[in-house]
Amino acid sequence: MSTADFSCREVKMDAKLFSPININRLRLRNRIAIAPMGTNFAKPGGYVSSRLIDHIVRRVSGGCGLVYCEAAYVDPAGIGRDRHLRIYSEEYLPGFREMTDAVHQVGGVIGIQLNHLGREANQNFTKTAPVAPSPIPSPWGGNKPSELSIPEIDVLVKRFATAALNAKNSGFDLIELHAAHGYLLEQFLSPLSNKRRDSYGGSTYNRCKFVLEVIDAVRKVVGLEFPLTLRMSVEEFWEGGLDIQESLKILQILQNAGIDAVSITCGVKGSLEYSIPQSVSPKGCYRELSKQIKQSLRIPIMVAGRIDDALVSTEIVESNDADIVVVGRALLADPDFSVKIQRDESDELRPCIKCNVCIDRLFKDLDIYCSVNPELGHEKDYIFSFSTSRKRVLVVGGGPAGMESARTCALKGHEVSLWEKERTLGGKLLYAAKELYKGALLDLVRWYERQLFRLGVKIVLLKEFNVAEIEAFGADYVILATGSSIIKLAVPIAEEANVYYAEEVLRQDIRLDGTVAIVGGGAIGLELAEMLLVKGADVLVIEKLQSIGIGLETLTKKVLLERLERLYCQIFTDMQVLEIQNSKVIVSHQGKVKELAANAVVMAIGYNSYNVLKEQLDYNRVKFLIVGDCAKVGKIGDAISGASQVCLSI
Ligand SMILES: Cc1cc2nc3c(=O)[nH]c(=O)nc-3n(C[C@H](O)[C@H](O)[C@H](O)COP(=O)(O)O)c2cc1C
Ligand code: SF4
């Protein structure tokens, strides 16, 4: 295995966020930790891969104080996926040694999270029934687990100890016990999943017993001076589950048992939106919880949860709400998070748009991918090499694919011009950003604007263009990024009916009152429905398929549908629109024709590629490449990564 040549950059030291802190005897150069995040970059069978090492090293080179390697399993019966790391036997250790060496070479500090999924284990991989403190299935689904016997508990305690020793021997600087997000250690702590009547269940102290035994066994093998942290969901956000009051008691018990720091998170499998906080949650959403914990514990407190900019990171540490901020997705979106904040270049931070694509890929057992950061997962190959021959590139269209094309080409050293027919860059992102909780899309547009300005891209706005003009421009390459056009519904529409397209409602801030029928229950239709409901309209969504939200990420869909239900959105599936008359929509459902009253109708059916220039341009006269929706309608991440790949080859 080899690693790409990333070296830690020099950073200036001033704010408390960038002051050193100790966990046990381990000195961290600053108070930004990279959250443990599964990637599926491991090799089949759970071995470390060079791709995973490059990914981690790239993040470490961005200047953080500590990086957590994603969770590694301590026991073959506690695993979830094939390409999740394992650390229970010697065969896995050479890969971990390469990982820790690579991180140390660039001056970083690396910890590893030890985990057992308990009742969340995936029987397809373990080939045995899942185990848990009590035979209660996960609220997330899955088989009923078998209750662990006391001899089985003893074996698992030893498994954690072996894994800890393996981690120490592999060169990790720190170990974290994963007692969060509804996995085995937390299953013992939580009254939701632990209904035992023996000494491992019942009182708060009894429910801590398994974790205490694990801490004790780990300490015996790694020694008192080896840093040991514990991650815990201090609010499970599930009725009858752990809350902050009980978590405080638990953490005091665990502190007395010898953990060196605690890392605060929330949520279990059934309330995953609290483990991966959504854009509806405020930035730094768990700082109040960590503040309470910090006031009653003496060990360092770490906190995660939408900590994604300079202000919230600095405020949390300065105001003593926590000692260390644990940053997740913001560091997937921009590996240089720490160094940019420290250099006072926060404007340069590429924003995470909270689209849930990364976590959704894990649910689907795919390697993670970031919608806004095409480098993620390709860190080694993605180093921009200056092109030896400088080309003249014209990008036509300033949506996400066009902006990324211009950025990539400019980074490669080409002379880049970008033509956009509207008065500002952004394309459809500008309208999508008007939907509720989608403001980060506008941050992304602003980020691109700053990047393109800094890179010297010549941007021409309000530019109407034709083939002759494009040919006359004399580009070596033309990148067609003209996006997509709205699909129109081919049904009779009465002249006096109030009919709009979703995009024009957003673009022109059209106010719709009374009952609004939205035709199309995909992402656009559902998100628009929420916005109109919040503004006071009654909304019904008409979808011709059997289900709605197709193509939405699992978590996005879950939380959006819950919000729509709370707002009394009416949803009709398996329903075909036949005609739109004044104040009513004629539909057919299972062979029966019906009328639905509606003061206005909004079409949200989707888009087709808009690529007329492709037909008109002659490739012999102009070399052109097609990117984004113009090539194939997709999601923002498809547009950005596709454009980046195409332009890297120029
Ligand atoms: C792709 C992905 C994988 C994750 N894997 C883990 C994990 O292995 N262990 C863990 O404790 N948390 C995991 N998390 C949760 C993060 O560590 C973090 O707590 C969460 O994303 C909230 O932080 P953020 O708002 O900064 O992203 C994961 C999150 C994401 C997005
Ligand atoms: S995929 Fe989406 S949610 Fe995940 S880090 Fe990237 S922008 Fe953020």
XYZ file of C-alpha atoms and ligand atoms in Angstrom:
689
model
C 0.000 0.000 0.000
C 1.132 3.514 -0.558
C -0.233 6.840 0.520
C -0.552 10.071 -1.347
C 1.854 12.817 -0.383
C -0.221 14.927 1.981
C 1.686 16.834 4.589
C 0.281 18.829 7.487
C 0.206 22.501 6.782
C 1.573 25.183 9.058
C -1.237 26.831 10.952
C -1.195 29.826 13.245
C -2.218 29.391 16.868
C -4.509 31.894 18.529
C -8.122 31.079 19.545
C -8.844 28.553 22.299
C -10.128 26.214 19.576
C -6.546 26.003 18.392
C -4.939 25.618 21.781
C -3.632 22.187 22.782
C -5.497 19.874 25.131
C -4.638 16.586 26.795
C -6.669 13.406 26.872
C -4.899 11.434 29.565
C -1.260 11.915 28.506
C -2.039 12.377 24.838
C -1.548 15.952 23.676
C -3.799 17.172 20.862
C -2.558 20.235 18.993
C -6.075 21.685 18.767
C -9.672 20.984 19.767
C -11.133 19.826 16.479
C -11.649 16.073 16.175
C -12.791 14.273 13.060
C -15.840 12.183 13.919
C -15.731 8.438 13.391
C -17.511 7.894 10.088
C -18.021 4.605 8.295
C -16.972 4.723 4.656
C -17.237 1.222 3.181
C -13.762 1.885 1.791
C -12.376 -1.185 3.566
C -11.603 -4.294 1.538
C -14.142 -7.128 1.501
C -13.783 -9.042 4.741
C -13.162 -5.836 6.724
C -9.446 -5.261 5.996
C -7.925 -1.779 5.805
C -7.447 -0.598 2.208
C -5.069 2.004 0.786
C -8.156 3.959 -0.280
C -9.258 4.222 3.350
C -5.769 5.270 4.447
C -5.596 7.979 1.770
C -9.028 9.231 2.811
C -7.999 9.483 6.464
C -4.592 10.997 5.765
C -6.155 13.648 3.518
C -8.396 14.671 6.406
C -5.551 14.698 8.897
C -3.567 16.939 6.561
C -6.364 19.484 6.953
C -5.023 20.315 10.396
C -7.385 18.697 12.939
C -6.173 17.721 16.415
C -7.467 14.144 16.347
C -8.951 11.823 13.777
C -11.128 8.886 14.687
C -10.909 5.926 12.386
C -14.405 4.576 11.715
C -15.778 1.902 14.029
C -14.079 -1.507 13.935
C -15.790 -4.650 15.160
C -14.534 -6.538 18.163
C -16.390 -9.767 17.471
C -17.487 -11.713 14.366
C -21.058 -11.849 15.709
C -21.264 -8.070 16.000
C -20.714 -6.936 12.420
C -22.999 -5.083 10.039
C -21.469 -5.111 6.584
C -18.737 -6.894 4.696
C -16.616 -3.786 4.137
C -16.749 -2.565 7.744
C -13.477 -2.830 9.641
C -12.704 -5.676 12.026
C -10.028 -5.738 14.684
C -10.681 -8.950 16.575
C -7.756 -10.938 15.220
C -4.134 -10.525 14.162
C -4.838 -10.866 10.436
C -6.359 -7.349 10.411
C -3.471 -5.629 12.138
C -0.925 -5.028 9.336
C -3.457 -2.747 7.605
C -4.088 -0.810 10.816
C -0.340 -0.453 11.335
C -0.018 1.082 7.858
C -2.884 3.428 8.673
C -1.406 4.672 11.942
C 2.089 4.989 10.421
C 0.684 7.060 7.563
C -1.166 9.376 9.959
C 1.866 9.746 12.217
C 4.068 10.514 9.232
C 2.013 13.632 8.530
C 2.032 14.630 12.197
C -1.493 13.474 13.048
C -3.030 11.718 16.040
C -5.412 8.835 15.434
C -7.937 7.011 17.572
C -10.140 4.054 16.747
C -13.684 3.289 17.757
C -14.410 -0.232 19.016
C -17.884 -1.540 18.399
C -20.240 -4.496 18.564
C -23.629 -4.015 16.959
C -25.519 -6.334 19.316
C -29.108 -6.636 18.101
C -28.288 -4.429 15.092
C -25.815 -7.032 13.732
C -26.512 -8.238 10.235
C -27.267 -11.934 10.211
C -26.415 -12.160 6.509
C -22.791 -11.555 7.457
C -22.585 -13.020 10.936
C -24.498 -16.206 10.062
C -25.684 -16.336 13.680
C -28.670 -14.848 15.482
C -27.935 -11.358 16.840
C -27.284 -11.030 20.558
C -28.425 -8.348 22.984
C -28.984 -7.757 26.685
C -32.655 -8.683 26.206
C -34.589 -10.410 23.413
C -36.097 -7.178 22.059
C -35.783 -6.502 18.317
C -34.435 -3.192 17.083
C -37.031 -0.483 16.360
C -35.239 -0.282 13.009
C -36.382 -3.821 12.169
C -34.496 -7.104 12.041
C -34.657 -10.381 13.897
C -35.352 -10.911 17.550
C -31.945 -11.152 19.262
C -31.076 -13.852 21.741
C -30.439 -12.740 25.309
C -26.779 -12.926 26.277
C -26.005 -15.416 29.041
C -23.477 -14.471 31.720
C -20.719 -16.694 30.228
C -21.421 -15.059 26.833
C -21.108 -11.622 28.432
C -17.737 -12.661 29.886
C -16.561 -13.686 26.419
C -17.618 -10.340 24.944
C -15.799 -8.418 27.673
C -12.653 -10.327 26.700
C -13.328 -9.556 23.029
C -13.308 -5.826 23.741
C -10.051 -6.229 25.675
C -8.397 -8.183 22.841
C -9.519 -5.594 20.308
C -8.178 -2.793 22.512
C -4.806 -4.484 22.792
C -4.799 -5.038 19.020
C -5.514 -1.335 18.540
C -2.723 -0.297 20.881
C -0.284 -2.701 19.229
C -1.268 -1.348 15.807
C -0.108 2.112 16.793
C -3.391 3.858 17.591
C -2.949 6.775 19.993
C -6.373 6.413 21.563
C -9.299 4.020 21.838
C -12.961 4.942 21.916
C -15.713 2.639 23.153
C -18.809 3.047 21.003
C -21.620 3.237 23.545
C -23.867 5.279 21.262
C -26.408 5.068 18.442
C -28.112 1.976 19.817
C -25.252 -0.542 19.538
C -24.373 -3.242 22.068
C -22.730 -1.120 24.781
C -25.600 1.343 24.657
C -28.136 -1.481 24.471
C -26.939 -2.444 27.946
C -27.108 1.152 29.218
C -30.565 1.883 27.849
C -33.793 0.978 29.655
C -35.343 0.562 26.191
C -33.242 -2.427 25.245
C -32.091 -3.759 28.622
C -34.919 -5.445 30.534
C -32.705 -7.951 32.344
C -33.558 -9.029 35.853
C -30.029 -10.058 36.837
C -27.120 -7.860 37.968
C -26.741 -6.444 34.409
C -30.232 -4.926 34.304
C -32.675 -2.891 36.357
C -31.055 0.047 38.166
C -28.889 2.614 36.399
C -25.799 1.142 38.041
C -26.699 -2.398 37.005
C -27.219 -1.319 33.397
C -23.687 0.145 33.496
C -22.185 -3.145 34.675
C -21.290 -4.541 31.238
C -19.667 -1.252 30.163
C -17.804 -1.077 33.493
C -16.457 -4.578 32.967
C -15.358 -3.644 29.449
C -13.588 -0.498 30.722
C -11.889 -2.518 33.435
C -10.761 -5.258 31.030
C -9.525 -2.726 28.474
C -7.613 -0.799 31.144
C -5.927 -4.000 32.294
C -4.492 -4.626 28.826
C -3.718 -1.091 27.635
C -2.623 0.370 30.968
C -3.755 3.373 32.967
C -1.931 5.895 30.826
C -3.437 4.893 27.512
C -6.168 7.347 26.388
C -9.642 5.826 26.485
C -12.743 7.767 25.430
C -16.368 6.713 25.347
C -19.050 7.886 22.938
C -22.588 7.955 24.242
C -26.031 8.962 22.995
C -27.049 11.033 25.991
C -30.589 11.542 24.678
C -32.030 8.652 22.742
C -35.061 10.683 21.637
C -37.193 7.587 21.944
C -39.951 7.206 24.486
C -38.703 5.400 27.584
C -35.081 5.689 26.444
C -32.058 7.386 27.976
C -32.390 11.077 28.709
C -29.887 13.641 29.878
C -30.701 13.175 33.590
C -29.951 9.472 33.558
C -27.029 9.923 31.164
C -25.430 12.311 33.651
C -25.575 9.634 36.341
C -24.180 7.037 33.949
C -21.323 9.265 32.857
C -20.364 9.985 36.454
C -20.177 6.248 37.079
C -18.100 5.726 33.922
C -15.820 8.651 34.733
C -15.101 7.087 38.114
C -14.306 3.840 36.313
C -11.512 5.547 34.411
C -12.608 6.859 31.016
C -10.477 9.839 30.001
C -13.011 11.804 27.945
C -16.593 11.479 26.822
C -17.925 12.186 23.357
C -21.528 13.389 23.263
C -23.952 12.373 20.555
C -27.663 11.474 20.457
C -30.181 9.133 18.897
C -30.554 5.405 18.397
C -31.464 3.447 15.295
C -35.155 4.384 15.403
C -34.265 8.057 15.904
C -31.333 8.199 13.531
C -32.123 11.776 12.540
C -30.718 12.741 15.950
C -27.492 10.808 15.384
C -27.106 12.472 12.001
C -28.794 15.812 12.718
C -30.750 17.200 9.799
C -30.797 20.769 8.519
C -33.925 21.351 10.598
C -31.677 21.103 13.713
C -29.691 24.194 14.674
C -25.932 24.269 14.276
C -24.205 22.825 17.323
C -27.514 21.223 18.316
C -26.096 19.276 21.295
C -24.042 22.025 22.908
C -26.640 22.595 25.649
C -26.427 18.903 26.543
C -22.643 18.919 26.562
C -22.680 22.075 28.680
C -24.721 20.294 31.355
C -22.384 17.318 31.237
C -19.308 19.497 31.350
C -20.612 21.185 34.487
C -20.808 17.894 36.335
C -17.785 15.936 35.059
C -14.079 16.688 35.403
C -12.830 14.885 32.259
C -12.725 16.565 28.810
C -16.061 16.684 26.990
C -16.336 16.325 23.248
C -19.493 17.125 21.331
C -20.774 16.463 17.808
C -23.892 17.557 15.932
C -24.000 20.030 13.058
C -20.753 21.717 13.996
C -19.957 22.913 10.542
C -18.513 26.395 10.569
C -15.967 28.588 12.293
C -18.469 30.455 14.426
C -20.180 27.500 16.046
C -16.901 25.601 16.568
C -15.241 28.590 18.192
C -18.269 29.518 20.300
C -18.692 26.023 21.729
C -15.104 25.853 22.918
C -14.819 29.508 23.991
C -18.025 29.350 26.024
C -16.879 26.129 27.682
C -19.864 24.136 26.423
C -17.337 21.467 25.450
C -13.571 21.056 25.311
C -13.381 19.517 21.853
C -15.696 19.770 18.849
C -16.272 16.574 16.885
C -16.909 17.369 13.243
C -18.443 14.881 10.837
C -19.977 15.767 7.495
C -18.399 19.211 7.264
C -15.089 17.360 7.066
C -16.348 15.078 4.324
C -17.421 18.144 2.365
C -14.149 19.953 3.027
C -11.128 18.111 4.439
C -9.386 21.436 5.104
C -12.011 22.483 7.667
C -9.534 23.111 10.505
C -6.793 24.789 8.560
C -9.204 27.141 6.810
C -10.782 28.200 10.095
C -7.423 28.734 11.677
C -6.192 30.825 8.778
C -9.333 32.897 9.006
C -10.432 31.638 5.606
C -13.877 30.406 6.646
C -15.337 31.816 3.446
C -13.343 29.156 1.683
C -15.100 26.291 3.489
C -17.090 24.225 1.026
C -20.440 23.757 2.792
C -22.053 20.409 3.499
C -25.608 20.693 2.162
C -27.024 18.051 4.572
C -28.353 15.999 1.691
C -27.843 12.628 3.489
C -26.294 11.070 0.404
C -23.187 9.929 2.326
C -25.103 8.070 5.017
C -27.611 6.725 2.516
C -24.795 5.102 0.581
C -23.838 3.224 3.749
C -27.424 2.040 4.247
C -27.258 0.639 0.731
C -23.902 -1.011 1.471
C -22.131 1.248 -1.029
C -18.942 3.215 -0.490
C -19.630 6.750 0.676
C -19.645 9.647 -1.671
C -20.152 13.353 -1.072
C -22.478 15.428 -3.228
C -20.297 18.517 -3.041
C -16.811 17.048 -2.756
C -15.867 14.968 -5.791
C -12.459 14.239 -4.275
C -13.917 12.115 -1.475
C -12.946 8.486 -1.842
C -10.510 9.284 -4.663
C -8.080 11.282 -2.564
C -4.965 9.798 -4.068
C -5.922 10.191 -7.728
C -7.592 13.517 -7.275
C -4.577 15.715 -6.877
C -4.937 18.473 -9.436
C -2.000 18.391 -11.769
C -1.453 21.474 -13.829
C -2.093 20.703 -17.468
C 1.076 20.962 -19.543
C -0.717 22.732 -22.378
C -3.003 25.562 -21.334
C -6.365 25.290 -23.087
C -9.032 27.865 -23.759
C -12.236 26.474 -22.244
C -15.762 27.839 -22.576
C -18.371 26.585 -20.112
C -21.944 27.198 -21.222
C -24.335 27.232 -18.249
C -23.731 28.251 -14.638
C -25.598 25.602 -12.630
C -23.748 23.129 -10.375
C -22.211 21.162 -13.262
C -21.145 24.329 -15.074
C -19.644 25.884 -11.942
C -17.760 22.698 -11.056
C -16.517 22.390 -14.658
C -15.198 25.943 -14.557
C -13.570 25.357 -11.160
C -11.894 22.097 -12.185
C -10.616 23.505 -15.481
C -9.305 26.648 -13.791
C -7.574 24.574 -11.098
C -5.900 22.644 -13.894
C -4.510 25.912 -15.180
C -6.744 26.415 -18.215
C -8.090 29.775 -19.322
C -11.788 29.517 -18.496
C -14.842 31.553 -19.469
C -18.349 30.801 -18.225
C -21.516 32.047 -19.921
C -24.790 32.076 -18.020
C -28.073 33.351 -19.392
C -29.521 34.381 -16.007
C -28.391 37.338 -13.906
C -26.649 35.123 -11.347
C -24.899 31.761 -11.155
C -26.513 28.753 -9.488
C -29.112 27.419 -11.926
C -31.750 25.319 -10.201
C -29.918 25.491 -6.875
C -31.186 29.046 -6.512
C -34.812 27.923 -6.563
C -34.274 24.768 -4.561
C -32.591 26.899 -1.873
C -35.892 28.683 -1.312
C -37.470 25.495 0.030
C -37.483 24.989 3.782
C -34.176 23.941 5.344
C -32.365 24.108 2.001
C -30.480 27.370 2.604
C -27.134 25.547 2.455
C -27.624 25.275 -1.307
C -27.283 29.031 -1.515
C -24.115 28.825 0.600
C -22.785 26.392 -1.982
C -23.557 28.772 -4.847
C -21.799 31.594 -2.982
C -18.822 29.287 -2.375
C -18.561 28.541 -6.094
C -18.836 32.244 -6.928
C -15.898 33.003 -4.619
C -13.851 30.108 -5.985
C -14.432 31.092 -9.602
C -13.594 34.708 -8.866
C -10.418 33.716 -7.044
C -9.402 31.385 -9.870
C -9.844 34.121 -12.457
C -12.726 32.521 -14.380
C -14.261 35.090 -16.737
C -17.974 34.999 -15.925
C -20.433 36.579 -18.329
C -23.981 36.811 -16.946
C -27.208 37.564 -18.840
C -25.498 36.067 -21.864
C -27.783 34.901 -24.645
C -25.768 32.678 -26.953
C -26.082 30.752 -30.181
C -23.979 28.265 -32.086
C -22.291 30.932 -34.226
C -21.150 32.811 -31.127
C -19.847 29.668 -29.474
C -17.929 28.729 -32.612
C -16.562 32.247 -32.985
C -15.271 32.184 -29.393
C -12.523 29.831 -30.528
C -12.385 27.577 -27.462
C -10.267 24.434 -27.469
C -13.089 22.832 -25.486
C -16.694 23.818 -24.934
C -18.412 22.319 -21.893
C -22.154 22.132 -22.362
C -23.862 22.497 -18.983
C -27.219 23.864 -20.035
C -29.157 21.812 -17.507
C -32.671 20.546 -17.988
C -36.145 21.665 -18.928
C -39.432 21.091 -17.140
C -41.556 18.089 -18.133
C -45.041 19.277 -19.010
C -48.135 17.252 -18.254
C -49.932 16.276 -21.452
C -53.546 16.560 -20.262
C -56.310 19.022 -21.154
C -56.001 22.159 -19.013
C -58.835 24.715 -18.827
C -57.760 28.234 -19.719
C -59.136 29.713 -16.498
C -57.445 27.093 -14.244
C -54.600 28.317 -11.993
C -51.769 26.069 -13.116
C -48.086 26.595 -12.312
C -44.818 24.717 -12.445
C -42.935 24.075 -9.195
C -39.911 25.960 -10.436
C -41.874 29.119 -11.248
C -43.603 29.054 -7.840
C -40.180 29.017 -6.211
C -38.487 31.345 -8.662
C -41.174 34.038 -8.503
C -42.206 33.478 -4.875
C -45.788 32.972 -6.047
C -48.175 32.959 -3.105
C -50.777 30.203 -3.265
C -53.732 30.149 -0.883
C -56.641 27.801 -0.337
C -56.255 24.237 -1.542
C -53.246 23.501 -3.722
C -52.907 20.244 -5.645
C -49.329 19.250 -6.395
C -48.979 16.816 -9.262
C -45.906 14.665 -8.607
C -44.842 13.124 -5.289
C -41.088 13.083 -5.870
C -38.554 15.193 -3.997
C -39.575 18.473 -5.647
C -43.300 17.962 -5.087
C -42.969 16.894 -1.451
C -40.559 19.655 -0.489
C -42.761 22.241 -2.165
C -45.781 20.758 -0.372
C -44.096 21.353 2.976
C -43.266 24.933 2.084
C -46.828 25.719 0.991
C -48.303 24.022 4.067
C -46.108 26.093 6.355
C -47.252 29.217 4.504
C -50.860 28.290 5.291
C -52.185 26.487 2.207
C -53.997 23.146 2.328
C -52.017 20.781 0.162
C -52.792 17.536 -1.582
C -50.131 15.622 -3.450
C -51.146 13.448 -6.404
C -48.699 10.725 -7.415
C -49.307 8.254 -10.198
C -46.957 5.603 -8.756
C -47.766 3.356 -5.800
C -45.434 5.249 -3.470
C -44.034 8.720 -3.002
C -40.555 10.112 -2.441
C -38.904 7.693 -4.855
C -35.234 8.572 -5.175
C -35.138 10.496 -1.893
C -32.458 9.409 0.574
C -33.854 7.094 3.284
C -33.320 9.521 6.144
C -34.476 12.569 4.180
C -37.646 10.729 3.226
C -38.335 9.571 6.778
C -38.096 13.032 8.311
C -39.853 14.793 5.438
C -42.820 12.401 5.506
C -43.071 12.775 9.290
C -43.178 16.554 8.936
C -45.774 16.355 6.142
C -47.935 14.122 8.314
C -47.744 16.606 11.169
C -48.807 19.347 8.736
C -51.822 17.276 7.574
C -50.636 16.946 4.003
C -53.035 14.767 1.988
C -51.225 12.276 -0.198
C -52.858 10.262 -2.981
C -50.869 7.530 -4.707
C -51.693 5.339 -7.691
C -53.655 8.286 -9.060
C -53.484 9.548 -12.626
C -54.383 13.137 -13.542
C -56.789 13.158 -16.511
C -57.711 16.797 -16.778
C -57.356 20.102 -14.978
C -60.496 22.218 -14.873
C -61.211 25.491 -13.132
C -60.860 24.769 -9.370
C -60.708 21.009 -9.769
C -58.482 18.175 -10.898
C -60.028 15.160 -12.589
C -58.169 12.006 -11.646
C -58.497 8.286 -12.056
C -57.750 5.895 -9.220
C -57.999 2.137 -9.654
C -60.290 2.532 -12.650
C -62.618 5.083 -11.013
C -62.779 8.729 -12.097
C -62.908 11.336 -9.309
C -62.813 15.094 -8.859
C -60.487 16.790 -6.380
C -61.207 20.428 -5.543
C -58.151 22.694 -5.815
C -57.784 26.458 -6.124
C -54.411 26.008 -7.786
C -52.447 23.171 -9.340
C -48.654 22.928 -9.292
C -46.841 20.536 -11.624
C -43.781 18.891 -10.109
C -43.268 16.062 -12.530
C -39.568 16.391 -13.182
C -37.080 17.410 -15.816
C -35.654 16.324 -19.164
C -32.114 17.073 -20.331
C -31.891 20.367 -22.193
C -29.242 19.816 -24.816
C -30.286 21.515 -28.056
C -26.748 22.831 -28.532
C -25.521 19.256 -28.753
C -27.645 18.764 -31.870
C -26.544 22.070 -33.381
C -22.797 22.046 -32.721
C -20.513 20.275 -35.174
C -17.872 18.332 -33.214
C -15.437 18.700 -36.131
C -15.532 22.460 -35.669
C -15.933 22.651 -31.881
C -14.777 19.991 -29.430
C -17.551 19.828 -26.879
C -18.220 17.795 -23.755
C -21.585 17.452 -22.041
C -21.985 17.517 -18.264
C -24.659 17.533 -15.561
C -28.393 17.405 -16.231
C -27.664 18.359 -19.810
C -26.089 14.888 -20.200
C -28.426 12.993 -17.856
C -30.856 14.358 -15.308
C -29.706 13.431 -11.816
C -28.955 14.742 -8.361
C -26.630 17.572 -7.507
C -23.854 15.145 -6.562
C -24.114 13.428 -9.947
C -23.798 16.802 -11.654
C -20.775 17.899 -9.613
C -18.836 14.643 -9.641
C -19.620 13.965 -13.309
C -18.480 17.447 -14.339
C -15.350 17.135 -12.286
C -14.430 13.782 -13.835
C -15.011 15.031 -17.374
C -12.967 18.184 -16.815
C -10.070 16.467 -15.056
C -9.372 14.742 -18.365
C -8.909 18.018 -20.284
C -21.327 8.578 6.608
C -21.377 8.584 8.109
C -20.862 7.510 8.829
C -20.890 7.519 10.232
N -20.318 6.483 10.932
C -20.212 6.561 12.285
C -19.484 5.598 13.039
O -18.875 4.654 12.497
N -19.449 5.738 14.395
C -20.067 6.777 15.037
O -20.006 6.873 16.264
N -20.739 7.713 14.341
C -20.817 7.646 12.994
N -21.450 8.642 12.297
C -21.970 9.817 13.032
C -20.890 10.909 13.059
O -19.775 10.484 13.785
C -21.414 12.224 13.653
O -21.698 12.034 15.004
C -22.661 12.730 12.959
O -22.483 12.724 11.560
C -23.013 14.144 13.433
O -21.963 15.023 13.165
P -22.039 16.075 11.928
O -23.323 16.828 12.100
O -20.829 16.935 12.112
O -22.021 15.267 10.687
C -21.462 8.626 10.908
C -21.986 9.688 10.167
C -21.941 9.684 8.790
C -22.486 10.869 8.032
S -22.998 13.860 1.005
Fe -24.308 15.570 1.545
S -24.632 15.319 3.762
Fe -22.901 14.028 3.240
S -21.124 15.328 3.618
Fe -21.614 15.548 1.455
S -22.949 17.329 1.349
Fe -22.883 16.687 3.484
